[in-house]
PDB file of C-alpha atoms in Angstrom:
ATOM      1  CA  UNK A 621     -33.875 -32.072  26.483  1.00  0.00           C
ATOM      2  CA  UNK A 622     -34.645 -28.647  24.850  1.00  0.00           C
ATOM      3  CA  UNK A 623     -34.025 -27.689  21.346  1.00  0.00           C
ATOM      4  CA  UNK A 624     -30.983 -25.614  20.235  1.00  0.00           C
ATOM      5  CA  UNK A 625     -32.921 -22.793  18.342  1.00  0.00           C
ATOM      6  CA  UNK A 626     -36.356 -21.353  19.062  1.00  0.00           C
ATOM      7  CA  UNK A 627     -38.769 -21.159  16.447  1.00  0.00           C
ATOM      8  CA  UNK A 628     -38.406 -17.307  16.503  1.00  0.00           C
ATOM      9  CA  UNK A 629     -34.737 -17.740  16.128  1.00  0.00           C
ATOM     10  CA  UNK A 630     -35.131 -20.026  13.232  1.00  0.00           C
ATOM     11  CA  UNK A 631     -37.761 -17.854  11.475  1.00  0.00           C
ATOM     12  CA  UNK A 632     -35.001 -14.742  12.241  1.00  0.00           C
ATOM     13  CA  UNK A 633     -32.240 -16.609  10.582  1.00  0.00           C
ATOM     14  CA  UNK A 634     -34.519 -17.436   7.604  1.00  0.00           C
ATOM     15  CA  UNK A 635     -35.542 -13.838   6.908  1.00  0.00           C
ATOM     16  CA  UNK A 636     -31.657 -12.713   7.228  1.00  0.00           C
ATOM     17  CA  UNK A 637     -31.174 -15.347   4.682  1.00  0.00           C
ATOM     18  CA  UNK A 638     -34.081 -14.000   2.219  1.00  0.00           C
ATOM     19  CA  UNK A 639     -32.300 -10.589   2.757  1.00  0.00           C
ATOM     20  CA  UNK A 640     -29.060 -11.151   1.764  1.00  0.00           C
ATOM     21  CA  UNK A 641     -27.436  -9.770  -1.410  1.00  0.00           C
ATOM     22  CA  UNK A 642     -26.724 -13.670  -2.575  1.00  0.00           C
ATOM     23  CA  UNK A 643     -28.666 -15.719  -5.353  1.00  0.00           C
ATOM     24  CA  UNK A 644     -32.721 -16.014  -4.425  1.00  0.00           C
ATOM     25  CA  UNK A 645     -33.622 -19.273  -4.914  1.00  0.00           C
ATOM     26  CA  UNK A 646     -37.228 -20.365  -5.348  1.00  0.00           C
ATOM     27  CA  UNK A 647     -38.837 -23.392  -6.888  1.00  0.00           C
ATOM     28  CA  UNK A 648     -40.071 -23.177 -10.444  1.00  0.00           C
ATOM     29  CA  UNK A 649     -43.723 -22.308 -11.266  1.00  0.00           C
ATOM     30  CA  UNK A 650     -45.160 -23.726 -14.343  1.00  0.00           C
ATOM     31  CA  UNK A 651     -48.493 -22.633 -16.003  1.00  0.00           C
ATOM     32  CA  UNK A 652     -50.722 -25.450 -16.651  1.00  0.00           C
ATOM     33  CA  UNK A 653     -50.467 -26.329 -20.454  1.00  0.00           C
ATOM     34  CA  UNK A 654     -53.424 -26.364 -22.587  1.00  0.00           C
ATOM     35  CA  UNK A 655     -53.698 -27.794 -25.999  1.00  0.00           C
ATOM     36  CA  UNK A 656     -53.643 -25.437 -29.034  1.00  0.00           C
ATOM     37  CA  UNK A 657     -56.377 -24.670 -31.528  1.00  0.00           C
ATOM     38  CA  UNK A 658     -56.269 -27.255 -34.256  1.00  0.00           C
ATOM     39  CA  UNK A 659     -55.220 -25.799 -37.357  1.00  0.00           C
ATOM     40  CA  UNK A 660     -56.579 -27.130 -40.669  1.00  0.00           C
ATOM     41  CA  UNK A 661     -53.452 -26.089 -42.895  1.00  0.00           C
ATOM     42  CA  UNK A 662     -51.408 -28.958 -44.222  1.00  0.00           C
ATOM     43  CA  UNK A 663     -47.826 -28.011 -44.866  1.00  0.00           C
ATOM     44  CA  UNK A 664     -47.065 -28.207 -48.515  1.00  0.00           C
ATOM     45  CA  UNK A 665     -45.033 -30.780 -49.636  1.00  0.00           C
ATOM     46  CA  UNK A 666     -42.923 -28.295 -51.004  1.00  0.00           C
ATOM     47  CA  UNK A 667     -41.484 -27.270 -47.770  1.00  0.00           C
ATOM     48  CA  UNK A 668     -40.321 -30.914 -47.178  1.00  0.00           C
ATOM     49  CA  UNK A 669     -39.323 -32.247 -50.302  1.00  0.00           C
ATOM     50  CA  UNK A 670     -35.905 -31.432 -50.259  1.00  0.00           C
ATOM     51  CA  UNK A 671     -35.136 -33.039 -46.592  1.00  0.00           C
ATOM     52  CA  UNK A 672     -32.727 -36.124 -46.955  1.00  0.00           C
ATOM     53  CA  UNK A 673     -33.839 -39.534 -45.219  1.00  0.00           C
ATOM     54  CA  UNK A 674     -31.936 -42.686 -44.770  1.00  0.00           C
ATOM     55  CA  UNK A 675     -33.131 -45.373 -46.851  1.00  0.00           C
ATOM     56  CA  UNK A 676     -31.896 -49.097 -46.274  1.00  0.00           C
ATOM     57  CA  UNK A 677     -32.720 -52.283 -47.567  1.00  0.00           C
ATOM     58  CA  UNK A 678     -32.519 -54.832 -45.014  1.00  0.00           C
ATOM     59  CA  UNK A 679     -31.832 -58.460 -46.854  1.00  0.00           C
ATOM     60  CA  UNK A 680     -32.535 -60.762 -43.155  1.00  0.00           C
ATOM     61  CA  UNK A 681     -32.024 -60.837 -39.414  1.00  0.00           C
ATOM     62  CA  UNK A 682     -30.659 -63.538 -37.096  1.00  0.00           C
ATOM     63  CA  UNK A 683     -30.266 -63.773 -33.406  1.00  0.00           C
ATOM     64  CA  UNK A 684     -26.562 -64.668 -32.411  1.00  0.00           C
ATOM     65  CA  UNK A 685     -25.340 -64.635 -28.857  1.00  0.00           C
ATOM     66  CA  UNK A 686     -22.581 -62.402 -27.380  1.00  0.00           C
ATOM     67  CA  UNK A 687     -20.321 -65.602 -27.474  1.00  0.00           C
ATOM     68  CA  UNK A 688     -21.177 -66.167 -31.076  1.00  0.00           C
ATOM     69  CA  UNK A 689     -20.354 -62.598 -31.942  1.00  0.00           C
ATOM     70  CA  UNK A 690     -16.934 -62.552 -30.250  1.00  0.00           C
ATOM     71  CA  UNK A 691     -16.021 -65.764 -32.265  1.00  0.00           C
ATOM     72  CA  UNK A 692     -16.522 -64.109 -35.639  1.00  0.00           C
ATOM     73  CA  UNK A 693     -13.603 -63.412 -37.847  1.00  0.00           C
ATOM     74  CA  UNK A 694     -13.022 -62.692 -41.439  1.00  0.00           C
ATOM     75  CA  UNK A 695     -14.457 -65.086 -43.608  1.00  0.00           C
ATOM     76  CA  UNK A 696     -17.058 -66.118 -41.401  1.00  0.00           C
ATOM     77  CA  UNK A 697     -20.722 -66.626 -42.357  1.00  0.00           C
ATOM     78  CA  UNK A 698     -23.989 -65.434 -41.018  1.00  0.00           C
ATOM     79  CA  UNK A 699     -27.076 -67.445 -42.033  1.00  0.00           C
ATOM     80  CA  UNK A 700     -29.920 -65.041 -42.029  1.00  0.00           C
ATOM     81  CA  UNK A 701     -33.505 -66.314 -41.201  1.00  0.00           C
ATOM     82  CA  UNK A 702     -34.856 -64.906 -44.781  1.00  0.00           C
ATOM     83  CA  UNK A 703     -35.186 -67.062 -47.747  1.00  0.00           C
ATOM     84  CA  UNK A 704     -33.431 -66.618 -51.203  1.00  0.00           C
ATOM     85  CA  UNK A 705     -35.848 -65.171 -53.352  1.00  0.00           C
ATOM     86  CA  UNK A 706     -37.522 -63.974 -50.447  1.00  0.00           C
ATOM     87  CA  UNK A 707     -38.226 -59.652 -50.848  1.00  0.00           C
ATOM     88  CA  UNK A 708     -36.037 -57.351 -48.820  1.00  0.00           C
ATOM     89  CA  UNK A 709     -37.703 -54.804 -46.510  1.00  0.00           C
ATOM     90  CA  UNK A 710     -37.148 -51.462 -47.704  1.00  0.00           C
ATOM     91  CA  UNK A 711     -36.743 -49.067 -45.133  1.00  0.00           C
ATOM     92  CA  UNK A 712     -37.043 -45.471 -44.735  1.00  0.00           C
ATOM     93  CA  UNK A 713     -35.300 -44.012 -41.626  1.00  0.00           C
ATOM     94  CA  UNK A 714     -35.706 -47.300 -39.927  1.00  0.00           C
ATOM     95  CA  UNK A 715     -39.521 -47.331 -40.916  1.00  0.00           C
ATOM     96  CA  UNK A 716     -40.580 -49.858 -43.285  1.00  0.00           C
ATOM     97  CA  UNK A 717     -41.711 -48.627 -46.788  1.00  0.00           C
ATOM     98  CA  UNK A 718     -42.047 -51.590 -48.551  1.00  0.00           C
ATOM     99  CA  UNK A 719     -40.322 -54.720 -50.119  1.00  0.00           C
ATOM    100  CA  UNK A 720     -38.638 -55.134 -52.885  1.00  0.00           C
ATOM    101  CA  UNK A 721     -36.413 -57.934 -55.068  1.00  0.00           C
ATOM    102  CA  UNK A 722     -32.373 -57.502 -54.947  1.00  0.00           C
ATOM    103  CA  UNK A 723     -31.185 -56.936 -58.472  1.00  0.00           C
ATOM    104  CA  UNK A 724     -27.309 -56.244 -59.603  1.00  0.00           C
ATOM    105  CA  UNK A 725     -27.205 -53.434 -61.558  1.00  0.00           C
ATOM    106  CA  UNK A 726     -23.634 -53.196 -63.434  1.00  0.00           C
ATOM    107  CA  UNK A 727     -21.535 -53.403 -60.505  1.00  0.00           C
ATOM    108  CA  UNK A 728     -24.079 -52.181 -57.598  1.00  0.00           C
ATOM    109  CA  UNK A 729     -26.363 -53.614 -55.619  1.00  0.00           C
ATOM    110  CA  UNK A 730     -30.017 -52.424 -56.241  1.00  0.00           C
ATOM    111  CA  UNK A 731     -33.593 -52.805 -55.465  1.00  0.00           C
ATOM    112  CA  UNK A 732     -36.728 -52.950 -57.399  1.00  0.00           C
ATOM    113  CA  UNK A 733     -40.075 -51.875 -55.300  1.00  0.00           C
ATOM    114  CA  UNK A 734     -42.450 -54.617 -55.378  1.00  0.00           C
ATOM    115  CA  UNK A 735     -44.834 -53.574 -53.022  1.00  0.00           C
ATOM    116  CA  UNK A 736     -45.375 -50.408 -50.516  1.00  0.00           C
ATOM    117  CA  UNK A 737     -46.484 -50.837 -46.967  1.00  0.00           C
ATOM    118  CA  UNK A 738     -49.844 -49.833 -45.823  1.00  0.00           C
ATOM    119  CA  UNK A 739     -50.130 -45.905 -45.057  1.00  0.00           C
ATOM    120  CA  UNK A 740     -51.020 -45.394 -41.006  1.00  0.00           C
ATOM    121  CA  UNK A 741     -53.297 -42.225 -40.942  1.00  0.00           C
TER     122      UNK A 741
END
């Protein structure tokens, strides 16, 4: 069985496509990435001091099945794994900052910081 197009005809068609006035399509070629020079300059704290972060206090956790969650209704109670009087986790942008004692200050909850987490280098 003879091919429908010869190799020369295929090349001629490809060349016509490249010479047409339509958009030229070619694969992207990136230069290899090289690590930049290390700078010893540290950003002064004043540059980031006013950036807002989210602070949360986590009293405890538990695991529930989807079935148990779907069965919840107003008035239901969820027992947490934490014990009464146990320090709560203080989180900053979901990262552990430390532990604290939950307080009631006037009509609001508060937390007294009792320990700070170790700083990771």
